[in-house]
Amino acid sequence: QLHPNAPDLLSSTFKGLVIHTADSATNNLGPTYRFGYGLMNTAKASGPLGNDATNGFRNFIKEVMMTNGQYIQFPIVSTGGAGNPLSITMCWTDPAGAGNALTNLDNPAIKLVNDLDLRVVSPNGTTNLPWILNPDLTNRTSAARSAAATTGDDNRNNVEQVYIASPASGTYTVRV
């Protein structure tokens, strides 16, 4: 309704929007094995759509088609401070990976076909990495599965999110 002549949003865009605006279900930052990124907040998810309508089409939500080996980057301006965290979420539709044999149902091999990487470079040049969860594929302990998310190179998921709790004021560069 906000952009009647625009093409429909991709399913991955809706998924990213829901994840980006979810309310945390724990006291820890980032995703968890139990709750993912949290509880859906529909009212909050409508905010970026409204912001695009008043501040320029595709200003807050970007959909980009990329080919192998290609990258994209764009600037994001942060006002900075502890009360203004910076969060960037990326989501894509990935084709199905190779299936497991019936005798190997818990195969821990990575199934991601297109491994996109989200990086957010701060004004001072520091590269911020997305959340990752400890897969603990060897021991599968409950302690590892309940541990707080850390940051690093995510090569298992088709969703990546960079969160900076107290960003510096200035222009950040988002790279995919």
CSV table of N, CA and C in Angstrom, one decimal:
chain,number,residue,atom,x,y,z
A,1,GLN,N,0.8,-1.2,0.0
A,1,GLN,CA,0.0,0.0,0.0
A,1,GLN,C,0.9,1.3,0.0
A,2,LEU,N,2.1,1.2,0.6
A,2,LEU,CA,2.9,2.3,0.7
A,2,LEU,C,3.6,2.6,-0.7
A,3,HIS,N,3.8,1.6,-1.5
A,3,HIS,CA,4.4,1.7,-2.8
A,3,HIS,C,3.6,0.8,-3.8
A,4,PRO,N,2.5,1.3,-4.2
A,4,PRO,CA,1.6,0.5,-5.0
A,4,PRO,C,2.2,0.0,-6.3
A,5,ASN,N,3.1,0.7,-6.9
A,5,ASN,CA,3.7,0.3,-8.2
A,5,ASN,C,5.0,-0.5,-8.0
A,6,ALA,N,5.4,-0.7,-6.8
A,6,ALA,CA,6.7,-1.4,-6.6
A,6,ALA,C,6.5,-2.9,-6.7
A,7,PRO,N,7.5,-3.7,-7.0
A,7,PRO,CA,7.4,-5.1,-7.0
A,7,PRO,C,7.2,-5.7,-5.6
A,8,ASP,N,6.6,-6.8,-5.5
A,8,ASP,CA,6.4,-7.4,-4.2
A,8,ASP,C,7.8,-7.7,-3.5
A,9,LEU,N,7.9,-7.6,-2.2
A,9,LEU,CA,9.1,-7.9,-1.5
A,9,LEU,C,9.4,-9.4,-1.6
A,10,LEU,N,10.6,-9.8,-1.6
A,10,LEU,CA,11.0,-11.2,-1.6
A,10,LEU,C,10.7,-11.9,-0.3
A,11,SER,N,10.5,-13.2,-0.2
A,11,SER,CA,10.3,-13.9,1.0
A,11,SER,C,11.5,-13.7,2.0
A,12,SER,N,12.7,-13.7,1.4
A,12,SER,CA,13.9,-13.5,2.3
A,12,SER,C,13.9,-12.1,2.9
A,13,THR,N,13.3,-11.1,2.2
A,13,THR,CA,13.2,-9.8,2.8
A,13,THR,C,12.3,-9.8,4.0
A,14,PHE,N,11.1,-10.4,3.8
A,14,PHE,CA,10.2,-10.5,5.0
A,14,PHE,C,10.8,-11.2,6.1
A,15,LYS,N,11.5,-12.3,5.9
A,15,LYS,CA,12.2,-13.1,6.9
A,15,LYS,C,13.2,-12.2,7.6
A,16,GLY,N,14.0,-11.5,6.8
A,16,GLY,CA,15.0,-10.6,7.4
A,16,GLY,C,14.4,-9.5,8.2
A,17,LEU,N,13.3,-8.9,7.8
A,17,LEU,CA,12.6,-7.9,8.5
A,17,LEU,C,12.1,-8.4,9.8
A,18,VAL,N,11.5,-9.6,9.9
A,18,VAL,CA,11.0,-10.1,11.1
A,18,VAL,C,12.1,-10.4,12.1
A,19,ILE,N,13.2,-10.9,11.6
A,19,ILE,CA,14.4,-11.2,12.4
A,19,ILE,C,15.0,-9.9,13.0
A,20,HIS,N,15.1,-8.9,12.1
A,20,HIS,CA,15.7,-7.6,12.5
A,20,HIS,C,14.9,-6.9,13.6
A,21,THR,N,13.6,-7.1,13.6
A,21,THR,CA,12.8,-6.3,14.5
A,21,THR,C,12.2,-7.2,15.6
A,22,ALA,N,12.7,-8.4,15.8
A,22,ALA,CA,12.2,-9.3,16.8
A,22,ALA,C,12.6,-8.8,18.2
A,23,ASP,N,11.8,-9.1,19.2
A,23,ASP,CA,12.1,-8.8,20.6
A,23,ASP,C,12.8,-10.0,21.2
A,24,SER,N,14.0,-9.7,21.8
A,24,SER,CA,14.8,-10.8,22.4
A,24,SER,C,14.0,-11.6,23.4
A,25,ALA,N,14.1,-12.9,23.4
A,25,ALA,CA,13.4,-13.7,24.4
A,25,ALA,C,14.3,-14.1,25.6
A,26,THR,N,15.5,-13.6,25.6
A,26,THR,CA,16.5,-13.8,26.7
A,26,THR,C,17.1,-12.5,27.1
A,27,ASN,N,18.0,-12.6,28.1
A,27,ASN,CA,18.8,-11.4,28.5
A,27,ASN,C,20.0,-11.3,27.7
A,28,ASN,N,20.4,-12.3,26.9
A,28,ASN,CA,21.6,-12.2,26.1
A,28,ASN,C,21.3,-11.5,24.8
A,29,LEU,N,22.3,-10.9,24.2
A,29,LEU,CA,22.2,-10.3,22.9
A,29,LEU,C,22.4,-11.4,21.9
A,30,GLY,N,21.8,-11.2,20.7
A,30,GLY,CA,22.0,-12.2,19.6
A,30,GLY,C,21.1,-13.3,19.7
A,31,PRO,N,21.2,-14.2,18.7
A,31,PRO,CA,20.3,-15.4,18.6
A,31,PRO,C,20.7,-16.5,19.6
A,32,THR,N,19.7,-17.4,19.9
A,32,THR,CA,19.9,-18.5,20.7
A,32,THR,C,19.4,-19.8,20.0
A,33,TYR,N,19.8,-20.9,20.4
A,33,TYR,CA,19.3,-22.2,19.8
A,33,TYR,C,17.8,-22.3,20.1
A,34,ARG,N,17.4,-21.9,21.3
A,34,ARG,CA,16.1,-22.1,21.8
A,34,ARG,C,15.1,-21.1,21.1
A,35,PHE,N,15.4,-19.9,21.0
A,35,PHE,CA,14.5,-18.8,20.6
A,35,PHE,C,14.9,-18.2,19.3
A,36,GLY,N,16.0,-18.6,18.7
A,36,GLY,CA,16.4,-17.9,17.4
A,36,GLY,C,16.7,-16.4,17.8
A,37,TYR,N,16.2,-15.5,17.0
A,37,TYR,CA,16.4,-14.1,17.2
A,37,TYR,C,15.4,-13.5,18.1
A,38,GLY,N,14.4,-14.2,18.5
A,38,GLY,CA,13.4,-13.7,19.5
A,38,GLY,C,12.0,-13.9,19.0
A,39,LEU,N,11.1,-13.1,19.6
A,39,LEU,CA,9.7,-13.1,19.3
A,39,LEU,C,9.3,-12.0,18.3
A,40,MET,N,8.5,-12.4,17.3
A,40,MET,CA,8.1,-11.5,16.3
A,40,MET,C,7.3,-10.3,16.9
A,41,ASN,N,7.7,-9.1,16.4
A,41,ASN,CA,7.0,-7.9,16.8
A,41,ASN,C,6.5,-7.2,15.5
A,42,THR,N,5.3,-7.5,15.2
A,42,THR,CA,4.7,-7.0,13.9
A,42,THR,C,4.7,-5.5,13.8
A,43,ALA,N,4.3,-4.8,14.9
A,43,ALA,CA,4.3,-3.4,14.9
A,43,ALA,C,5.7,-2.8,14.6
A,44,LYS,N,6.7,-3.4,15.3
A,44,LYS,CA,8.0,-2.9,15.1
A,44,LYS,C,8.5,-3.2,13.6
A,45,ALA,N,8.1,-4.3,13.1
A,45,ALA,CA,8.5,-4.7,11.7
A,45,ALA,C,7.9,-3.8,10.7
A,46,SER,N,6.8,-3.2,11.0
A,46,SER,CA,6.2,-2.2,10.0
A,46,SER,C,6.9,-0.9,10.0
A,47,GLY,N,7.8,-0.6,11.0
A,47,GLY,CA,8.5,0.6,11.0
A,47,GLY,C,9.4,0.9,9.8
A,48,PRO,N,10.3,-0.1,9.5
A,48,PRO,CA,11.2,0.2,8.3
A,48,PRO,C,10.4,0.3,7.0
A,49,LEU,N,9.2,-0.3,6.9
A,49,LEU,CA,8.4,-0.2,5.7
A,49,LEU,C,7.9,1.3,5.6
A,50,GLY,N,7.4,1.8,6.8
A,50,GLY,CA,7.0,3.2,6.8
A,50,GLY,C,8.1,4.2,6.6
A,51,ASN,N,9.3,3.9,7.1
A,51,ASN,CA,10.4,4.8,6.9
A,51,ASN,C,10.8,4.8,5.5
A,52,ASP,N,10.7,3.7,4.8
A,52,ASP,CA,11.0,3.7,3.3
A,52,ASP,C,10.0,4.6,2.6
A,53,ALA,N,8.7,4.6,3.0
A,53,ALA,CA,7.7,5.4,2.4
A,53,ALA,C,7.9,6.9,2.6
A,54,THR,N,8.4,7.3,3.7
A,54,THR,CA,8.6,8.7,4.0
A,54,THR,C,10.0,9.2,3.7
A,55,ASN,N,11.0,8.3,3.7
A,55,ASN,CA,12.4,8.8,3.5
A,55,ASN,C,13.1,8.3,2.2
A,56,GLY,N,12.3,7.8,1.3
A,56,GLY,CA,12.9,7.4,0.0
A,56,GLY,C,12.8,5.9,-0.1
A,57,PHE,N,12.2,5.4,-1.2
A,57,PHE,CA,12.0,4.0,-1.5
A,57,PHE,C,13.4,3.3,-1.4
A,58,ARG,N,13.4,2.1,-0.7
A,58,ARG,CA,14.5,1.3,-0.6
A,58,ARG,C,15.7,2.0,0.2
A,59,ASN,N,15.3,2.9,1.0
A,59,ASN,CA,16.3,3.6,1.8
A,59,ASN,C,16.7,2.8,3.0
A,60,PHE,N,15.8,2.0,3.6
A,60,PHE,CA,16.1,1.2,4.8
A,60,PHE,C,16.1,-0.3,4.5
A,61,ILE,N,15.3,-0.7,3.5
A,61,ILE,CA,15.2,-2.1,3.1
A,61,ILE,C,15.8,-2.2,1.7
A,62,LYS,N,16.9,-3.0,1.6
A,62,LYS,CA,17.5,-3.1,0.3
A,62,LYS,C,17.4,-4.5,-0.2
A,63,GLU,N,17.0,-4.7,-1.5
A,63,GLU,CA,17.0,-6.0,-2.1
A,63,GLU,C,18.0,-5.9,-3.3
A,64,VAL,N,18.9,-6.8,-3.3
A,64,VAL,CA,20.0,-6.8,-4.3
A,64,VAL,C,20.2,-8.2,-4.9
A,65,MET,N,20.3,-8.3,-6.2
A,65,MET,CA,20.7,-9.6,-6.9
A,65,MET,C,22.2,-9.5,-7.1
A,66,MET,N,22.9,-10.6,-6.7
A,66,MET,CA,24.3,-10.6,-6.9
A,66,MET,C,24.7,-11.9,-7.6
A,67,THR,N,25.8,-11.8,-8.4
A,67,THR,CA,26.3,-13.0,-9.0
A,67,THR,C,27.6,-13.4,-8.3
A,68,ASN,N,28.1,-14.6,-8.6
A,68,ASN,CA,29.2,-15.2,-7.9
A,68,ASN,C,30.4,-14.2,-8.0
A,69,GLY,N,31.1,-14.0,-6.9
A,69,GLY,CA,32.2,-13.2,-6.8
A,69,GLY,C,32.0,-11.7,-6.7
A,70,GLN,N,30.7,-11.3,-6.9
A,70,GLN,CA,30.4,-9.9,-6.8
A,70,GLN,C,30.2,-9.4,-5.4
A,71,TYR,N,30.4,-8.2,-5.1
A,71,TYR,CA,30.1,-7.6,-3.8
A,71,TYR,C,29.4,-6.3,-3.9
A,72,ILE,N,28.8,-5.9,-2.8
A,72,ILE,CA,28.1,-4.6,-2.8
A,72,ILE,C,28.5,-3.9,-1.5
A,73,GLN,N,28.6,-2.6,-1.5
A,73,GLN,CA,28.7,-1.9,-0.2
A,73,GLN,C,28.0,-0.6,-0.3
A,74,PHE,N,27.5,-0.1,0.9
A,74,PHE,CA,26.8,1.1,0.9
A,74,PHE,C,27.0,1.8,2.3
A,75,PRO,N,26.8,3.1,2.4
A,75,PRO,CA,27.1,3.8,3.7
A,75,PRO,C,25.8,3.8,4.5
A,76,ILE,N,26.1,3.7,5.9
A,76,ILE,CA,25.0,3.9,6.9
A,76,ILE,C,25.5,4.9,7.9
A,77,VAL,N,24.7,5.9,8.2
A,77,VAL,CA,25.1,7.0,9.1
A,77,VAL,C,24.5,6.7,10.5
A,78,SER,N,25.4,6.7,11.5
A,78,SER,CA,25.0,6.5,12.8
A,78,SER,C,25.2,7.7,13.6
A,79,THR,N,24.2,8.1,14.5
A,79,THR,CA,24.3,9.2,15.4
A,79,THR,C,25.1,8.9,16.6
A,80,GLY,N,25.4,7.6,16.8
A,80,GLY,CA,26.2,7.1,17.8
A,80,GLY,C,25.6,7.1,19.2
A,81,GLY,N,26.3,6.5,20.2
A,81,GLY,CA,25.9,6.5,21.6
A,81,GLY,C,25.3,5.2,22.0
A,82,ALA,N,25.3,5.0,23.3
A,82,ALA,CA,24.7,3.7,23.9
A,82,ALA,C,23.2,3.6,23.7
A,83,GLY,N,22.5,4.7,23.6
A,83,GLY,CA,21.1,4.6,23.3
A,83,GLY,C,20.6,4.4,21.9
A,84,ASN,N,21.6,4.4,21.0
A,84,ASN,CA,21.3,4.2,19.6
A,84,ASN,C,22.1,3.1,18.9
A,85,PRO,N,21.8,1.8,19.3
A,85,PRO,CA,22.6,0.7,18.7
A,85,PRO,C,22.4,0.7,17.2
A,86,LEU,N,23.4,0.1,16.6
A,86,LEU,CA,23.3,-0.1,15.1
A,86,LEU,C,23.2,-1.6,14.8
A,87,SER,N,22.2,-1.9,14.1
A,87,SER,CA,21.9,-3.3,13.8
A,87,SER,C,21.7,-3.4,12.3
A,88,ILE,N,22.4,-4.3,11.6
A,88,ILE,CA,22.2,-4.6,10.2
A,88,ILE,C,21.9,-6.1,10.0
A,89,THR,N,20.9,-6.4,9.3
A,89,THR,CA,20.5,-7.8,9.1
A,89,THR,C,20.4,-8.1,7.6
A,90,MET,N,21.0,-9.2,7.3
A,90,MET,CA,21.0,-9.7,5.9
A,90,MET,C,20.4,-11.1,5.8
A,91,CYS,N,19.5,-11.3,4.8
A,91,CYS,CA,18.9,-12.6,4.7
A,91,CYS,C,18.8,-12.9,3.2
A,92,TRP,N,19.0,-14.2,2.8
A,92,TRP,CA,18.8,-14.5,1.4
A,92,TRP,C,18.2,-15.9,1.2
A,93,THR,N,17.7,-16.1,0.1
A,93,THR,CA,17.1,-17.5,-0.2
A,93,THR,C,18.2,-18.3,-0.9
A,94,ASP,N,18.5,-19.4,-0.2
A,94,ASP,CA,19.6,-20.3,-0.7
A,94,ASP,C,19.0,-21.6,-1.2
A,95,PRO,N,19.6,-22.1,-2.4
A,95,PRO,CA,19.1,-23.3,-2.9
A,95,PRO,C,19.4,-24.5,-1.9
A,96,ALA,N,18.7,-25.6,-2.0
A,96,ALA,CA,18.9,-26.7,-1.2
A,96,ALA,C,20.3,-27.3,-1.4
A,97,GLY,N,21.0,-27.6,-0.3
A,97,GLY,CA,22.3,-28.2,-0.3
A,97,GLY,C,22.1,-29.7,-0.6
A,98,ALA,N,23.2,-30.4,-0.7
A,98,ALA,CA,23.2,-31.9,-0.9
A,98,ALA,C,22.5,-32.6,0.3
A,99,GLY,N,21.7,-33.5,0.0
A,99,GLY,CA,21.0,-34.2,1.0
A,99,GLY,C,21.8,-35.3,1.7
A,100,ASN,N,21.4,-35.7,2.9
A,100,ASN,CA,22.1,-36.8,3.6
A,100,ASN,C,21.5,-38.1,3.2
A,101,ALA,N,22.4,-39.1,3.3
A,101,ALA,CA,21.9,-40.5,3.1
A,101,ALA,C,21.0,-40.9,4.3
A,102,LEU,N,20.1,-41.8,4.2
A,102,LEU,CA,19.3,-42.2,5.3
A,102,LEU,C,20.1,-42.8,6.4
A,103,THR,N,21.2,-43.3,6.2
A,103,THR,CA,22.1,-43.8,7.3
A,103,THR,C,22.9,-42.7,7.9
A,104,ASN,N,22.8,-41.5,7.5
A,104,ASN,CA,23.6,-40.4,8.0
A,104,ASN,C,22.8,-39.2,8.3
A,105,LEU,N,21.7,-39.3,9.1
A,105,LEU,CA,20.8,-38.2,9.3
A,105,LEU,C,21.3,-37.0,10.0
A,106,ASP,N,22.3,-37.2,10.9
A,106,ASP,CA,22.8,-36.1,11.7
A,106,ASP,C,24.1,-35.7,11.2
A,107,ASN,N,24.3,-35.7,9.9
A,107,ASN,CA,25.5,-35.3,9.3
A,107,ASN,C,25.8,-33.8,9.5
A,108,PRO,N,26.9,-33.4,10.2
A,108,PRO,CA,27.2,-32.0,10.5
A,108,PRO,C,27.7,-31.2,9.4
A,109,ALA,N,27.8,-31.8,8.2
A,109,ALA,CA,28.4,-31.0,7.0
A,109,ALA,C,27.6,-29.8,6.7
A,110,ILE,N,28.3,-28.7,6.3
A,110,ILE,CA,27.7,-27.5,6.0
A,110,ILE,C,26.9,-27.7,4.7
A,111,LYS,N,25.6,-27.2,4.7
A,111,LYS,CA,24.7,-27.4,3.6
A,111,LYS,C,24.5,-26.1,2.8
A,112,LEU,N,25.0,-25.0,3.3
A,112,LEU,CA,24.9,-23.7,2.7
A,112,LEU,C,25.5,-23.7,1.3
A,113,VAL,N,24.8,-23.3,0.3
A,113,VAL,CA,25.3,-23.3,-1.1
A,113,VAL,C,26.0,-21.9,-1.4
A,114,ASN,N,25.3,-20.8,-1.1
A,114,ASN,CA,25.8,-19.5,-1.3
A,114,ASN,C,26.2,-18.9,0.0
A,115,ASP,N,27.5,-18.8,0.3
A,115,ASP,CA,27.9,-18.2,1.6
A,115,ASP,C,28.2,-16.8,1.4
A,116,LEU,N,27.2,-15.9,1.7
A,116,LEU,CA,27.4,-14.5,1.7
A,116,LEU,C,28.0,-14.1,3.0
A,117,ASP,N,28.8,-13.0,3.1
A,117,ASP,CA,29.4,-12.5,4.3
A,117,ASP,C,29.0,-11.1,4.5
A,118,LEU,N,28.5,-10.8,5.7
A,118,LEU,CA,28.1,-9.4,6.1
A,118,LEU,C,29.2,-8.9,6.9
A,119,ARG,N,29.7,-7.7,6.6
A,119,ARG,CA,30.7,-7.0,7.3
A,119,ARG,C,30.3,-5.5,7.5
A,120,VAL,N,30.5,-4.9,8.6
A,120,VAL,CA,30.1,-3.5,8.9
A,120,VAL,C,31.4,-2.9,9.3
A,121,VAL,N,31.9,-1.9,8.6
A,121,VAL,CA,33.2,-1.3,8.9
A,121,VAL,C,32.9,0.1,9.5
A,122,SER,N,33.4,0.3,10.7
A,122,SER,CA,33.2,1.5,11.5
A,122,SER,C,34.0,2.7,10.9
A,123,PRO,N,33.7,3.9,11.3
A,123,PRO,CA,34.4,5.1,10.8
A,123,PRO,C,35.9,5.0,11.1
A,124,ASN,N,36.3,4.3,12.1
A,124,ASN,CA,37.8,4.2,12.4
A,124,ASN,C,38.4,3.0,11.7
A,125,GLY,N,37.7,2.2,10.9
A,125,GLY,CA,38.2,1.1,10.1
A,125,GLY,C,38.0,-0.2,10.8
A,126,THR,N,37.5,-0.3,11.9
A,126,THR,CA,37.2,-1.6,12.6
A,126,THR,C,36.1,-2.4,11.9
A,127,THR,N,36.4,-3.7,11.6
A,127,THR,CA,35.4,-4.5,10.9
A,127,THR,C,34.6,-5.3,12.0
A,128,ASN,N,33.3,-5.1,11.9
A,128,ASN,CA,32.4,-5.8,12.8
A,128,ASN,C,31.8,-7.0,12.1
A,129,LEU,N,31.8,-8.1,12.8
A,129,LEU,CA,31.3,-9.4,12.3
A,129,LEU,C,30.0,-9.8,12.8
A,130,PRO,N,29.3,-10.7,12.1
A,130,PRO,CA,27.9,-11.1,12.5
A,130,PRO,C,27.9,-12.1,13.7
A,131,TRP,N,26.7,-12.2,14.3
A,131,TRP,CA,26.5,-13.2,15.4
A,131,TRP,C,26.8,-14.6,14.9
A,132,ILE,N,27.3,-15.5,15.7
A,132,ILE,CA,27.4,-16.9,15.4
A,132,ILE,C,27.1,-17.6,16.7
A,133,LEU,N,26.5,-18.8,16.6
A,133,LEU,CA,26.3,-19.7,17.7
A,133,LEU,C,27.3,-20.9,17.6
A,134,ASN,N,27.7,-21.4,18.7
A,134,ASN,CA,28.6,-22.5,18.8
A,134,ASN,C,27.8,-23.7,18.3
A,135,PRO,N,28.2,-24.3,17.2
A,135,PRO,CA,27.4,-25.5,16.7
A,135,PRO,C,27.7,-26.7,17.6
A,136,ASP,N,28.8,-26.8,18.3
A,136,ASP,CA,29.2,-28.0,19.1
A,136,ASP,C,28.8,-29.3,18.5
A,137,LEU,N,29.2,-29.5,17.2
A,137,LEU,CA,28.8,-30.6,16.5
A,137,LEU,C,29.5,-31.9,17.0
A,138,THR,N,30.5,-31.8,17.8
A,138,THR,CA,31.2,-33.0,18.3
A,138,THR,C,30.5,-33.5,19.6
A,139,ASN,N,30.4,-32.6,20.6
A,139,ASN,CA,29.9,-33.1,21.9
A,139,ASN,C,28.4,-32.9,22.1
A,140,ARG,N,27.9,-31.9,21.4
A,140,ARG,CA,26.5,-31.5,21.5
A,140,ARG,C,26.0,-31.4,22.9
A,141,THR,N,26.8,-30.6,23.7
A,141,THR,CA,26.5,-30.4,25.1
A,141,THR,C,25.4,-29.3,25.3
A,142,SER,N,24.6,-29.4,26.3
A,142,SER,CA,23.6,-28.4,26.6
A,142,SER,C,24.3,-27.1,27.0
A,143,ALA,N,25.5,-27.1,27.6
A,143,ALA,CA,26.2,-25.9,28.0
A,143,ALA,C,26.6,-25.1,26.8
A,144,ALA,N,27.1,-25.8,25.8
A,144,ALA,CA,27.5,-25.1,24.5
A,144,ALA,C,26.3,-24.6,23.8
A,145,ARG,N,25.2,-25.3,23.8
A,145,ARG,CA,24.0,-24.9,23.1
A,145,ARG,C,23.3,-23.8,23.8
A,146,SER,N,23.5,-23.6,25.1
A,146,SER,CA,22.8,-22.5,25.8
A,146,SER,C,23.8,-21.3,26.0
A,147,ALA,N,25.0,-21.4,25.5
A,147,ALA,CA,25.9,-20.3,25.6
A,147,ALA,C,25.5,-19.1,24.7
A,148,ALA,N,25.9,-17.9,25.2
A,148,ALA,CA,25.5,-16.7,24.5
A,148,ALA,C,26.2,-16.7,23.1
A,149,ALA,N,25.6,-16.0,22.1
A,149,ALA,CA,26.1,-15.9,20.8
A,149,ALA,C,27.4,-15.1,20.9
A,150,THR,N,28.3,-15.4,20.0
A,150,THR,CA,29.5,-14.6,19.8
A,150,THR,C,29.5,-14.0,18.4
A,151,THR,N,30.6,-13.4,18.0
A,151,THR,CA,30.7,-12.9,16.6
A,151,THR,C,31.8,-13.6,15.9
A,152,GLY,N,31.7,-13.7,14.6
A,152,GLY,CA,32.7,-14.3,13.8
A,152,GLY,C,32.1,-14.5,12.3
A,153,ASP,N,32.8,-15.3,11.6
A,153,ASP,CA,32.5,-15.6,10.2
A,153,ASP,C,31.4,-16.7,10.2
A,154,ASP,N,30.2,-16.4,9.8
A,154,ASP,CA,29.1,-17.4,9.7
A,154,ASP,C,29.1,-18.1,8.4
A,155,ASN,N,29.3,-19.4,8.3
A,155,ASN,CA,29.3,-20.1,7.1
A,155,ASN,C,28.2,-21.2,7.1
A,156,ARG,N,27.2,-21.1,8.0
A,156,ARG,CA,26.2,-22.1,8.2
A,156,ARG,C,24.8,-21.6,7.9
A,157,ASN,N,24.6,-20.3,7.9
A,157,ASN,CA,23.2,-19.8,7.9
A,157,ASN,C,23.0,-18.8,6.8
A,158,ASN,N,21.7,-18.7,6.3
A,158,ASN,CA,21.4,-17.7,5.3
A,158,ASN,C,20.8,-16.4,5.9
A,159,VAL,N,21.1,-16.2,7.2
A,159,VAL,CA,20.8,-14.9,7.9
A,159,VAL,C,22.1,-14.5,8.6
A,160,GLU,N,22.5,-13.3,8.5
A,160,GLU,CA,23.6,-12.7,9.2
A,160,GLU,C,23.2,-11.4,9.8
A,161,GLN,N,23.6,-11.1,11.0
A,161,GLN,CA,23.2,-9.9,11.7
A,161,GLN,C,24.4,-9.3,12.4
A,162,VAL,N,24.8,-8.1,12.2
A,162,VAL,CA,25.8,-7.4,12.9
A,162,VAL,C,25.1,-6.4,13.8
A,163,TYR,N,25.5,-6.4,15.1
A,163,TYR,CA,24.9,-5.6,16.1
A,163,TYR,C,26.0,-4.8,16.8
A,164,ILE,N,25.9,-3.5,16.9
A,164,ILE,CA,26.9,-2.7,17.6
A,164,ILE,C,26.2,-1.9,18.7
A,165,ALA,N,26.4,-2.3,19.9
A,165,ALA,CA,25.6,-1.7,21.0
A,165,ALA,C,25.8,-0.2,21.2
A,166,SER,N,27.1,0.2,21.1
A,166,SER,CA,27.4,1.6,21.3
A,166,SER,C,28.2,2.1,20.1
A,167,PRO,N,27.6,2.4,19.0
A,167,PRO,CA,28.4,2.8,17.8
A,167,PRO,C,29.0,4.2,18.0
A,168,ALA,N,30.1,4.4,17.3
A,168,ALA,CA,30.6,5.8,17.2
A,168,ALA,C,29.8,6.6,16.3
A,169,SER,N,29.8,7.8,16.4
A,169,SER,CA,29.0,8.7,15.5
A,169,SER,C,29.8,8.7,14.2
A,170,GLY,N,29.1,8.6,13.1
A,170,GLY,CA,29.8,8.7,11.8
A,170,GLY,C,29.2,7.8,10.8
A,171,THR,N,29.9,7.6,9.7
A,171,THR,CA,29.5,6.8,8.5
A,171,THR,C,30.1,5.4,8.6
A,172,TYR,N,29.3,4.4,8.6
A,172,TYR,CA,29.7,3.0,8.6
A,172,TYR,C,29.6,2.5,7.1
A,173,THR,N,30.4,1.6,6.8
A,173,THR,CA,30.3,0.9,5.4
A,173,THR,C,29.8,-0.5,5.6
A,174,VAL,N,28.6,-0.8,5.0
A,174,VAL,CA,28.1,-2.2,5.0
A,174,VAL,C,28.6,-2.8,3.7
A,175,ARG,N,29.2,-4.0,3.9
A,175,ARG,CA,29.8,-4.8,2.8
A,175,ARG,C,29.2,-6.2,2.8
A,176,VAL,N,28.8,-6.6,1.6
A,176,VAL,CA,28.3,-8.0,1.4
A,176,VAL,C,29.1,-8.6,0.3
